[in-house]
CSV table of C-alpha atoms and ligand atoms in Angstrom, one decimal:
chain,number,residue,atom,x,y,z
A,10,UNK,CA,-7.8,-30.8,1.0
A,11,UNK,CA,-4.0,-32.0,0.1
A,12,UNK,CA,-1.8,-31.8,3.6
A,13,UNK,CA,0.4,-29.2,1.8
A,14,UNK,CA,-3.0,-27.1,1.4
A,15,UNK,CA,-3.5,-27.5,5.2
A,16,UNK,CA,-0.5,-25.3,6.2
A,17,UNK,CA,-1.7,-22.1,5.0
A,18,UNK,CA,-2.8,-19.6,7.2
A,19,UNK,CA,-4.4,-16.4,6.4
A,20,UNK,CA,-2.5,-13.1,8.1
A,21,UNK,CA,-4.9,-11.0,10.2
A,22,UNK,CA,-4.9,-8.2,7.6
A,23,UNK,CA,-6.0,-7.8,4.4
A,24,UNK,CA,-6.2,-5.3,1.7
A,25,UNK,CA,-9.2,-5.4,-0.9
A,26,UNK,CA,-8.2,-3.7,-4.4
A,27,UNK,CA,-12.2,-3.0,-5.1
A,28,UNK,CA,-11.8,-1.6,-8.5
A,29,UNK,CA,-9.3,-1.7,-11.5
A,30,UNK,CA,-10.2,1.8,-12.4
A,31,UNK,CA,-9.0,5.0,-11.8
A,32,UNK,CA,-9.2,8.6,-12.8
A,33,UNK,CA,-5.2,9.3,-12.2
A,34,UNK,CA,-2.7,8.2,-14.4
A,35,UNK,CA,0.2,7.9,-11.8
A,36,UNK,CA,4.0,7.6,-13.5
A,37,UNK,CA,4.9,5.7,-10.8
A,38,UNK,CA,1.4,3.6,-10.1
A,39,UNK,CA,2.5,-0.3,-9.4
A,40,UNK,CA,-0.9,-1.8,-9.9
A,41,UNK,CA,0.2,-4.9,-11.9
A,42,UNK,CA,-2.7,-4.8,-14.5
A,43,UNK,CA,-1.2,-0.9,-15.4
A,44,UNK,CA,2.1,-2.8,-16.2
A,45,UNK,CA,3.3,-2.4,-20.0
A,46,UNK,CA,2.6,-5.4,-22.2
A,47,UNK,CA,0.6,-7.0,-18.7
A,48,UNK,CA,-0.6,-10.8,-18.8
A,49,UNK,CA,-2.4,-9.9,-15.8
A,50,UNK,CA,-5.8,-11.4,-15.8
A,51,UNK,CA,-8.6,-8.9,-15.3
A,52,UNK,CA,-11.7,-10.9,-14.0
A,53,UNK,CA,-15.1,-9.5,-13.5
A,54,UNK,CA,-15.2,-7.0,-10.6
A,55,UNK,CA,-17.0,-8.4,-7.7
A,56,UNK,CA,-20.5,-6.4,-6.6
A,57,UNK,CA,-21.2,-5.4,-3.5
A,58,UNK,CA,-22.9,-8.6,-2.3
A,59,UNK,CA,-19.7,-10.6,-3.4
A,60,UNK,CA,-17.4,-8.3,-1.9
A,61,UNK,CA,-19.7,-8.3,1.7
A,62,UNK,CA,-19.8,-12.2,1.2
A,63,UNK,CA,-15.9,-12.0,1.0
A,64,UNK,CA,-15.7,-10.0,4.6
A,65,UNK,CA,-17.9,-12.7,5.8
A,66,UNK,CA,-15.7,-15.2,4.9
A,67,UNK,CA,-12.6,-13.6,5.9
A,68,UNK,CA,-13.9,-12.3,9.3
A,69,UNK,CA,-14.7,-16.2,10.0
A,70,UNK,CA,-10.8,-17.3,9.0
A,71,UNK,CA,-9.8,-14.7,11.8
A,72,UNK,CA,-9.1,-11.7,9.6
A,73,UNK,CA,-9.3,-8.7,11.7
A,74,UNK,CA,-7.8,-5.6,9.8
A,75,UNK,CA,-9.3,-4.4,6.7
A,76,UNK,CA,-7.6,-1.4,3.9
A,77,UNK,CA,-9.2,-0.3,1.1
A,78,UNK,CA,-7.7,0.7,-2.0
A,79,UNK,CA,-8.0,0.0,-6.3
A,80,UNK,CA,-7.3,1.6,-8.7
A,81,UNK,CA,-9.3,4.7,-7.1
A,82,UNK,CA,-11.6,3.0,-4.3
A,83,UNK,CA,-13.9,6.1,-4.5
A,84,UNK,CA,-15.1,4.7,-8.2
A,85,UNK,CA,-16.0,1.3,-7.0
A,86,UNK,CA,-20.2,1.3,-7.3
A,87,UNK,CA,-21.8,0.7,-3.9
A,88,UNK,CA,-18.2,1.6,-1.8
A,89,UNK,CA,-20.5,2.9,1.0
A,90,UNK,CA,-22.2,-0.2,1.4
A,91,UNK,CA,-19.2,-2.4,1.4
A,92,UNK,CA,-17.7,-0.3,3.6
A,93,UNK,CA,-20.9,-0.3,6.1
A,94,UNK,CA,-20.8,-4.1,6.1
A,95,UNK,CA,-17.4,-4.3,7.0
A,96,UNK,CA,-18.0,-1.7,9.9
A,97,UNK,CA,-21.0,-3.9,11.1
A,98,UNK,CA,-19.0,-7.1,11.3
A,99,UNK,CA,-16.0,-5.4,13.3
A,100,UNK,CA,-18.4,-3.8,15.3
A,101,UNK,CA,-20.3,-7.4,16.0
A,102,UNK,CA,-17.2,-9.1,16.9
A,103,UNK,CA,-16.2,-6.0,18.9
A,104,UNK,CA,-12.8,-5.2,16.3
A,105,UNK,CA,-11.3,-2.1,17.3
A,106,UNK,CA,-9.3,-1.3,14.2
A,107,UNK,CA,-10.4,1.1,11.8
A,108,UNK,CA,-10.6,0.8,8.2
A,109,UNK,CA,-7.6,2.3,6.4
A,110,UNK,CA,-8.8,3.7,3.0
A,111,UNK,CA,-6.3,4.9,0.4
A,112,UNK,CA,-7.5,7.4,-2.1
A,113,UNK,CA,-5.9,9.9,-4.7
A,114,UNK,CA,-8.5,12.5,-3.1
A,115,UNK,CA,-10.0,13.7,-6.5
A,116,UNK,CA,-13.6,12.4,-5.9
A,117,UNK,CA,-13.3,13.2,-1.6
A,118,UNK,CA,-15.9,16.1,-0.5
A,119,UNK,CA,-17.6,16.8,2.3
A,120,UNK,CA,-20.3,13.9,2.3
A,121,UNK,CA,-17.6,11.2,2.1
A,122,UNK,CA,-15.6,12.8,5.0
A,123,UNK,CA,-18.7,12.3,6.9
A,124,UNK,CA,-19.5,9.1,5.4
A,125,UNK,CA,-15.7,7.7,6.4
A,126,UNK,CA,-16.0,9.4,10.0
A,127,UNK,CA,-19.3,7.9,10.7
A,128,UNK,CA,-18.0,4.3,9.6
A,129,UNK,CA,-14.5,4.3,11.7
A,130,UNK,CA,-12.6,5.0,8.4
A,131,UNK,CA,-8.9,6.4,8.8
A,132,UNK,CA,-8.1,8.3,5.3
A,133,UNK,CA,-4.9,7.9,3.8
A,134,UNK,CA,-4.7,10.6,0.6
A,135,UNK,CA,-1.9,10.8,-2.0
A,136,UNK,CA,0.1,14.0,-2.3
A,137,UNK,CA,3.0,13.0,-4.7
A,138,UNK,CA,4.7,16.6,-4.5
A,139,UNK,CA,3.3,19.5,-4.6
A,140,UNK,CA,4.5,21.4,-7.8
A,141,UNK,CA,4.8,17.7,-9.1
A,142,UNK,CA,1.8,16.6,-8.3
A,143,UNK,CA,0.4,17.1,-12.1
A,144,UNK,CA,3.6,15.7,-13.6
A,145,UNK,CA,3.3,12.5,-11.5
A,146,UNK,CA,-0.4,12.2,-11.2
A,147,UNK,CA,-1.8,13.5,-14.8
A,148,UNK,CA,-4.0,15.8,-12.6
A,149,UNK,CA,-3.8,19.1,-11.2
A,150,UNK,CA,-5.4,18.4,-7.9
A,151,UNK,CA,-2.7,19.1,-5.4
A,152,UNK,CA,-5.0,22.2,-4.1
A,153,UNK,CA,-8.1,20.0,-3.9
A,154,UNK,CA,-6.2,17.1,-1.6
A,155,UNK,CA,-5.0,19.7,0.9
A,156,UNK,CA,-8.2,21.3,1.3
A,157,UNK,CA,-9.8,17.4,2.0
A,158,UNK,CA,-6.8,17.5,4.9
A,159,UNK,CA,-8.1,20.8,6.2
A,160,UNK,CA,-11.9,19.4,6.3
A,161,UNK,CA,-11.1,16.1,7.5
A,162,UNK,CA,-9.0,17.8,10.6
A,163,UNK,CA,-12.2,20.2,10.9
A,164,UNK,CA,-14.6,17.0,11.6
A,165,UNK,CA,-12.5,14.9,13.6
A,166,UNK,CA,-11.6,11.9,10.8
A,167,UNK,CA,-8.2,10.7,11.3
A,168,UNK,CA,-5.8,11.0,8.1
A,169,UNK,CA,-2.7,10.1,6.6
A,170,UNK,CA,-0.4,11.7,3.6
A,171,UNK,CA,0.7,9.6,1.1
A,172,UNK,CA,3.8,10.5,-0.3
A,173,UNK,CA,5.5,8.3,-3.2
A,174,UNK,CA,9.0,9.7,-3.4
A,175,UNK,CA,11.0,9.9,-6.7
A,176,UNK,CA,13.9,11.5,-8.4
A,177,UNK,CA,11.5,14.0,-9.8
A,178,UNK,CA,9.9,15.2,-6.6
A,179,UNK,CA,12.8,14.5,-3.9
A,180,UNK,CA,14.0,18.3,-4.4
A,181,UNK,CA,10.6,19.2,-2.4
A,182,UNK,CA,10.0,16.5,0.0
A,183,UNK,CA,10.6,19.0,2.7
A,184,UNK,CA,7.6,21.5,1.5
A,185,UNK,CA,5.3,18.8,0.4
A,186,UNK,CA,5.4,16.7,3.9
A,187,UNK,CA,5.2,20.2,5.8
A,188,UNK,CA,1.9,21.3,3.8
A,189,UNK,CA,0.7,18.4,4.4
A,190,UNK,CA,1.0,18.4,8.3
A,191,UNK,CA,-0.1,22.1,8.1
A,192,UNK,CA,-2.9,21.6,6.5
A,193,UNK,CA,-3.8,18.5,8.7
A,194,UNK,CA,-2.7,15.6,7.8
A,195,UNK,CA,-2.1,13.5,11.3
A,196,UNK,CA,0.8,11.7,9.6
A,197,UNK,CA,3.1,10.8,6.6
A,198,UNK,CA,3.3,7.4,5.0
A,199,UNK,CA,6.6,7.5,2.4
A,200,UNK,CA,6.8,5.0,-0.4
A,201,UNK,CA,10.1,4.9,-2.2
A,202,UNK,CA,9.5,4.6,-5.6
A,203,UNK,CA,9.2,0.9,-6.6
A,204,UNK,CA,9.2,-0.4,-9.8
A,205,UNK,CA,6.3,-2.4,-10.9
A,206,UNK,CA,3.0,-1.7,-12.8
A,207,UNK,CA,3.1,1.6,-15.1
A,208,UNK,CA,6.5,2.7,-13.3
A,209,UNK,CA,8.1,-0.3,-15.3
A,210,UNK,CA,7.7,2.1,-18.0
A,211,UNK,CA,9.5,5.1,-16.0
A,212,UNK,CA,12.3,3.8,-14.1
A,213,UNK,CA,15.2,5.6,-15.1
A,214,UNK,CA,13.4,9.1,-14.5
A,215,UNK,CA,11.5,8.3,-11.0
A,216,UNK,CA,14.0,5.5,-9.2
A,217,UNK,CA,15.9,7.0,-6.1
A,218,UNK,CA,19.5,6.2,-5.8
A,219,UNK,CA,20.8,5.1,-2.4
A,220,UNK,CA,22.4,8.5,-1.6
A,221,UNK,CA,18.9,9.7,-2.9
A,222,UNK,CA,16.8,7.0,-0.4
A,223,UNK,CA,18.9,8.4,2.7
A,224,UNK,CA,18.3,12.0,1.9
A,225,UNK,CA,14.6,11.1,1.3
A,226,UNK,CA,14.6,9.8,4.9
A,227,UNK,CA,16.6,12.6,6.6
A,228,UNK,CA,14.4,15.3,5.1
A,229,UNK,CA,11.3,13.7,6.4
A,230,UNK,CA,12.8,13.0,9.7
A,231,UNK,CA,13.5,16.9,10.0
A,232,UNK,CA,9.8,18.0,9.1
A,233,UNK,CA,8.4,15.0,11.4
A,234,UNK,CA,10.7,16.3,14.5
A,235,UNK,CA,10.1,20.0,13.9
A,236,UNK,CA,6.0,19.4,13.8
A,237,UNK,CA,6.4,16.4,16.8
A,238,UNK,CA,4.9,14.0,14.7
A,239,UNK,CA,5.4,10.5,13.4
A,240,UNK,CA,5.6,8.5,10.1
A,241,UNK,CA,6.0,5.1,8.4
A,242,UNK,CA,8.1,4.2,5.4
A,243,UNK,CA,6.0,2.0,3.8
A,244,UNK,CA,8.0,0.2,1.4
A,245,UNK,CA,10.9,-1.9,2.9
A,246,UNK,CA,14.6,-0.5,2.6
A,247,UNK,CA,17.4,-3.2,3.1
A,248,UNK,CA,19.2,-2.1,6.4
A,249,UNK,CA,22.5,-1.8,5.2
A,250,UNK,CA,21.5,0.7,2.8
A,251,UNK,CA,20.3,3.3,5.4
A,252,UNK,CA,23.6,5.3,6.8
A,253,UNK,CA,22.1,6.5,10.0
A,254,UNK,CA,19.1,4.2,11.4
A,255,UNK,CA,19.4,5.3,14.7
A,256,UNK,CA,18.7,9.1,13.9
A,257,UNK,CA,15.4,8.1,12.4
A,258,UNK,CA,13.3,8.8,15.6
A,259,UNK,CA,10.2,10.0,14.3
A,260,UNK,CA,10.2,7.8,11.0
A,261,UNK,CA,9.3,4.4,11.3
A,262,UNK,CA,11.1,2.3,8.4
A,263,UNK,CA,10.3,-1.6,8.0
A,264,UNK,CA,13.1,-3.8,7.2
A,265,UNK,CA,11.0,-7.1,6.8
A,266,UNK,CA,8.7,-7.9,4.0
A,267,UNK,CA,4.7,-8.2,5.6
A,268,UNK,CA,3.6,-10.2,2.5
A,269,UNK,CA,1.3,-13.6,3.2
A,270,UNK,CA,2.6,-12.7,7.2
A,271,UNK,CA,1.0,-9.4,8.0
A,272,UNK,CA,-0.9,-8.9,5.3
A,273,UNK,CA,-2.5,-10.4,2.0
A,274,UNK,CA,-4.7,-8.8,-1.0
A,275,UNK,CA,-8.0,-9.4,-2.9
A,276,UNK,CA,-8.0,-7.8,-6.2
A,277,UNK,CA,-10.8,-6.5,-8.3
A,278,UNK,CA,-12.3,-9.7,-9.0
A,279,UNK,CA,-11.3,-11.7,-5.9
A,280,UNK,CA,-8.0,-13.3,-6.9
A,281,UNK,CA,-5.6,-13.4,-4.3
A,282,UNK,CA,-2.1,-12.1,-4.1
A,283,UNK,CA,0.4,-11.7,-1.6
A,284,UNK,CA,1.1,-8.0,-1.8
A,285,UNK,CA,-0.2,-5.0,-3.7
A,286,UNK,CA,2.9,-4.7,-5.7
A,287,UNK,CA,2.6,-8.5,-6.6
A,288,UNK,CA,1.5,-9.3,-10.3
A,289,UNK,CA,1.4,-13.4,-8.8
A,290,UNK,CA,-1.8,-14.9,-8.7
A,291,UNK,CA,-1.9,-17.2,-5.7
A,292,UNK,CA,-5.4,-18.1,-5.7
A,293,UNK,CA,-9.1,-17.1,-5.2
A,294,UNK,CA,-11.2,-15.9,-2.5
A,295,UNK,CA,-14.4,-18.0,-3.4
A,296,UNK,CA,-12.1,-21.6,-4.1
A,297,UNK,CA,-11.8,-24.0,-1.7
A,298,UNK,CA,-8.8,-24.0,-0.6
A,299,UNK,CA,-8.5,-20.5,-1.4
A,300,UNK,CA,-4.8,-20.7,-2.0
A,301,UNK,CA,-3.9,-22.8,-5.1
A,302,UNK,CA,0.2,-21.6,-5.4
A,303,UNK,CA,0.8,-22.9,-1.9
A,304,UNK,CA,4.6,-22.9,-2.6
A,305,UNK,CA,4.8,-19.1,-3.6
A,306,UNK,CA,2.6,-18.4,-0.8
A,307,UNK,CA,4.7,-20.4,1.8
A,308,UNK,CA,7.8,-18.9,0.5
A,309,UNK,CA,6.7,-15.5,1.3
A,310,UNK,CA,4.8,-16.6,4.7
A,311,UNK,CA,8.1,-18.5,5.8
A,312,UNK,CA,10.5,-15.8,4.4
A,313,UNK,CA,12.1,-18.3,2.2
A,314,UNK,CA,13.8,-16.0,0.0
A,315,UNK,CA,16.5,-14.6,1.7
A,316,UNK,CA,18.9,-13.4,-1.3
A,317,UNK,CA,22.7,-15.4,-1.2
A,318,UNK,CA,24.1,-12.0,-1.0
A,319,UNK,CA,23.4,-11.7,2.5
A,320,UNK,CA,24.3,-15.1,3.8
A,321,UNK,CA,26.2,-14.4,6.7
A,322,UNK,CA,25.1,-11.0,7.7
A,323,UNK,CA,24.3,-10.6,11.4
A,324,UNK,CA,21.2,-8.6,10.4
A,325,UNK,CA,19.6,-11.5,8.5
A,326,UNK,CA,16.8,-12.4,10.9
A,327,UNK,CA,15.6,-8.4,10.8
A,328,UNK,CA,15.9,-7.5,7.4
A,329,UNK,CA,14.6,-9.2,3.9
A,330,UNK,CA,17.2,-7.2,1.6
A,331,UNK,CA,14.3,-4.8,0.2
A,332,UNK,CA,11.4,-5.7,-1.8
A,333,UNK,CA,10.7,-9.4,-2.6
A,334,UNK,CA,8.2,-8.9,-5.3
A,335,UNK,CA,10.8,-6.0,-7.0
A,336,UNK,CA,13.3,-8.7,-7.2
A,337,UNK,CA,10.8,-11.2,-8.8
A,338,UNK,CA,9.9,-8.2,-11.1
A,339,UNK,CA,13.4,-7.4,-12.2
A,340,UNK,CA,15.0,-10.4,-12.4
A,341,UNK,CA,12.3,-13.0,-12.0
A,342,UNK,CA,13.5,-14.4,-8.9
A,343,UNK,CA,12.1,-13.4,-5.6
A,344,UNK,CA,15.2,-14.7,-3.9
A,345,UNK,CA,17.4,-12.3,-5.9
A,346,UNK,CA,19.0,-9.3,-4.4
A,347,UNK,CA,16.5,-6.2,-4.8
A,348,UNK,CA,17.6,-4.7,-8.2
A,349,UNK,CA,16.1,-1.3,-7.4
A,350,UNK,CA,18.6,-0.8,-4.7
A,351,UNK,CA,21.7,-3.3,-5.4
B,408,LIG,S1,-1.2,5.0,-8.1
B,408,LIG,FE1,-3.0,5.0,-7.5
B,408,LIG,S2,-3.9,7.0,-8.2
B,408,LIG,FE2,-2.3,6.6,-9.2
B,408,LIG,S3,-2.8,5.7,-11.3
B,408,LIG,FE3,-2.3,4.2,-9.6
B,408,LIG,S4,-4.4,3.4,-8.6
B,408,LIG,FE4,-4.5,5.3,-9.4
B,409,LIG,S1,20.2,-8.8,5.5
B,409,LIG,FE1,21.3,-8.0,3.3
B,409,LIG,S2,20.4,-6.2,2.8
B,409,LIG,FE2,19.7,-6.5,5.0
B,409,LIG,S3,21.7,-5.6,6.0
B,409,LIG,FE3,22.3,-8.1,5.5
B,409,LIG,S4,23.2,-7.7,3.7
B,409,LIG,FE4,22.1,-6.0,3.7
B,410,LIG,S1,6.6,-7.6,-1.4
B,410,LIG,FE1,7.1,-7.4,0.8
B,410,LIG,S2,8.8,-5.5,0.8
B,410,LIG,FE2,7.9,-5.7,-1.2
B,410,LIG,S3,6.3,-3.8,-1.1
B,410,LIG,FE3,4.9,-5.9,-0.7
B,410,LIG,S4,5.2,-6.5,1.8
B,410,LIG,FE4,6.3,-4.8,1.1
């Protein structure tokens, strides 16, 4: 192993994308393999035995927290065996973190909810609007998702409503967040629409302006305050874009990019990326060393990507200027300004 490769550390959290397949066609989907004219290489999906080996390998390397998505995770054959293995290994190592499962909700039913409950899963289901659900996803299932939030609450399964906010559903964000909480969702995860994947074809109709981003934050804060609940924004926002950060008491906004520092991604065929949003493959989980593009990895791990527009800013240590992968996707350079905002 070269000296350069030895500097690589794995974050303590991993996101498994267990399948490339999905039964929705979301306009905002950022999966890199759905990008127009994508050159993303989709290999053969790992089977259950291979995913279980990945879990053993990563726990040995210090990973303690797992999230599962896709595509649509529930379309993966043997998903329950993959979850059971993670649950067993976490238990053996006395690790208490829940397995976060991100789903569009379409295949969720009572049996899945009970299995998730028994396996220590926290379920995050997507609700990108109520009246605009079908427009955004291609499928008319908002009521189905709400029913699953109700049933999950009834059996004590913890949940999050994952709301991707676009220009087309901002007008109903108050209602969307409210009905999610009223129907049993435990918390809210807001994601502003970020260009990437299929979303690259829909930027004009989906991308929020700065003013709309602030509206998104204040509306969600209002709902959470009324309900006495808490939520997070999953897609980083530049600090200087937010009009009044101190007013956000129930909504936590991240300003730092967590890719390759807080978490990393294993794609359906075992390829590694810094973030779900990233189309850039940096290695493979069964290679030794795992990370082959050390330069790219280390740029994220060491935050060596501060845009020149931020030079001299007093907040530079606590703000990474929005999404670094969006800067790369839109400008071909992770050290450029986040062009989805600036
Ligand atoms: S955003 Fe999720 S549910 Fe929608 S198409 Fe993409 S992977 Fe499927
Ligand atoms: S670091 Fe850049 S994006 Fe963040 S607050 Fe400063 S100028 Fe704005
Ligand atoms: S690349 Fe960084 S800023 Fe962008 S979505 Fe991923 S973690 Fe967030």
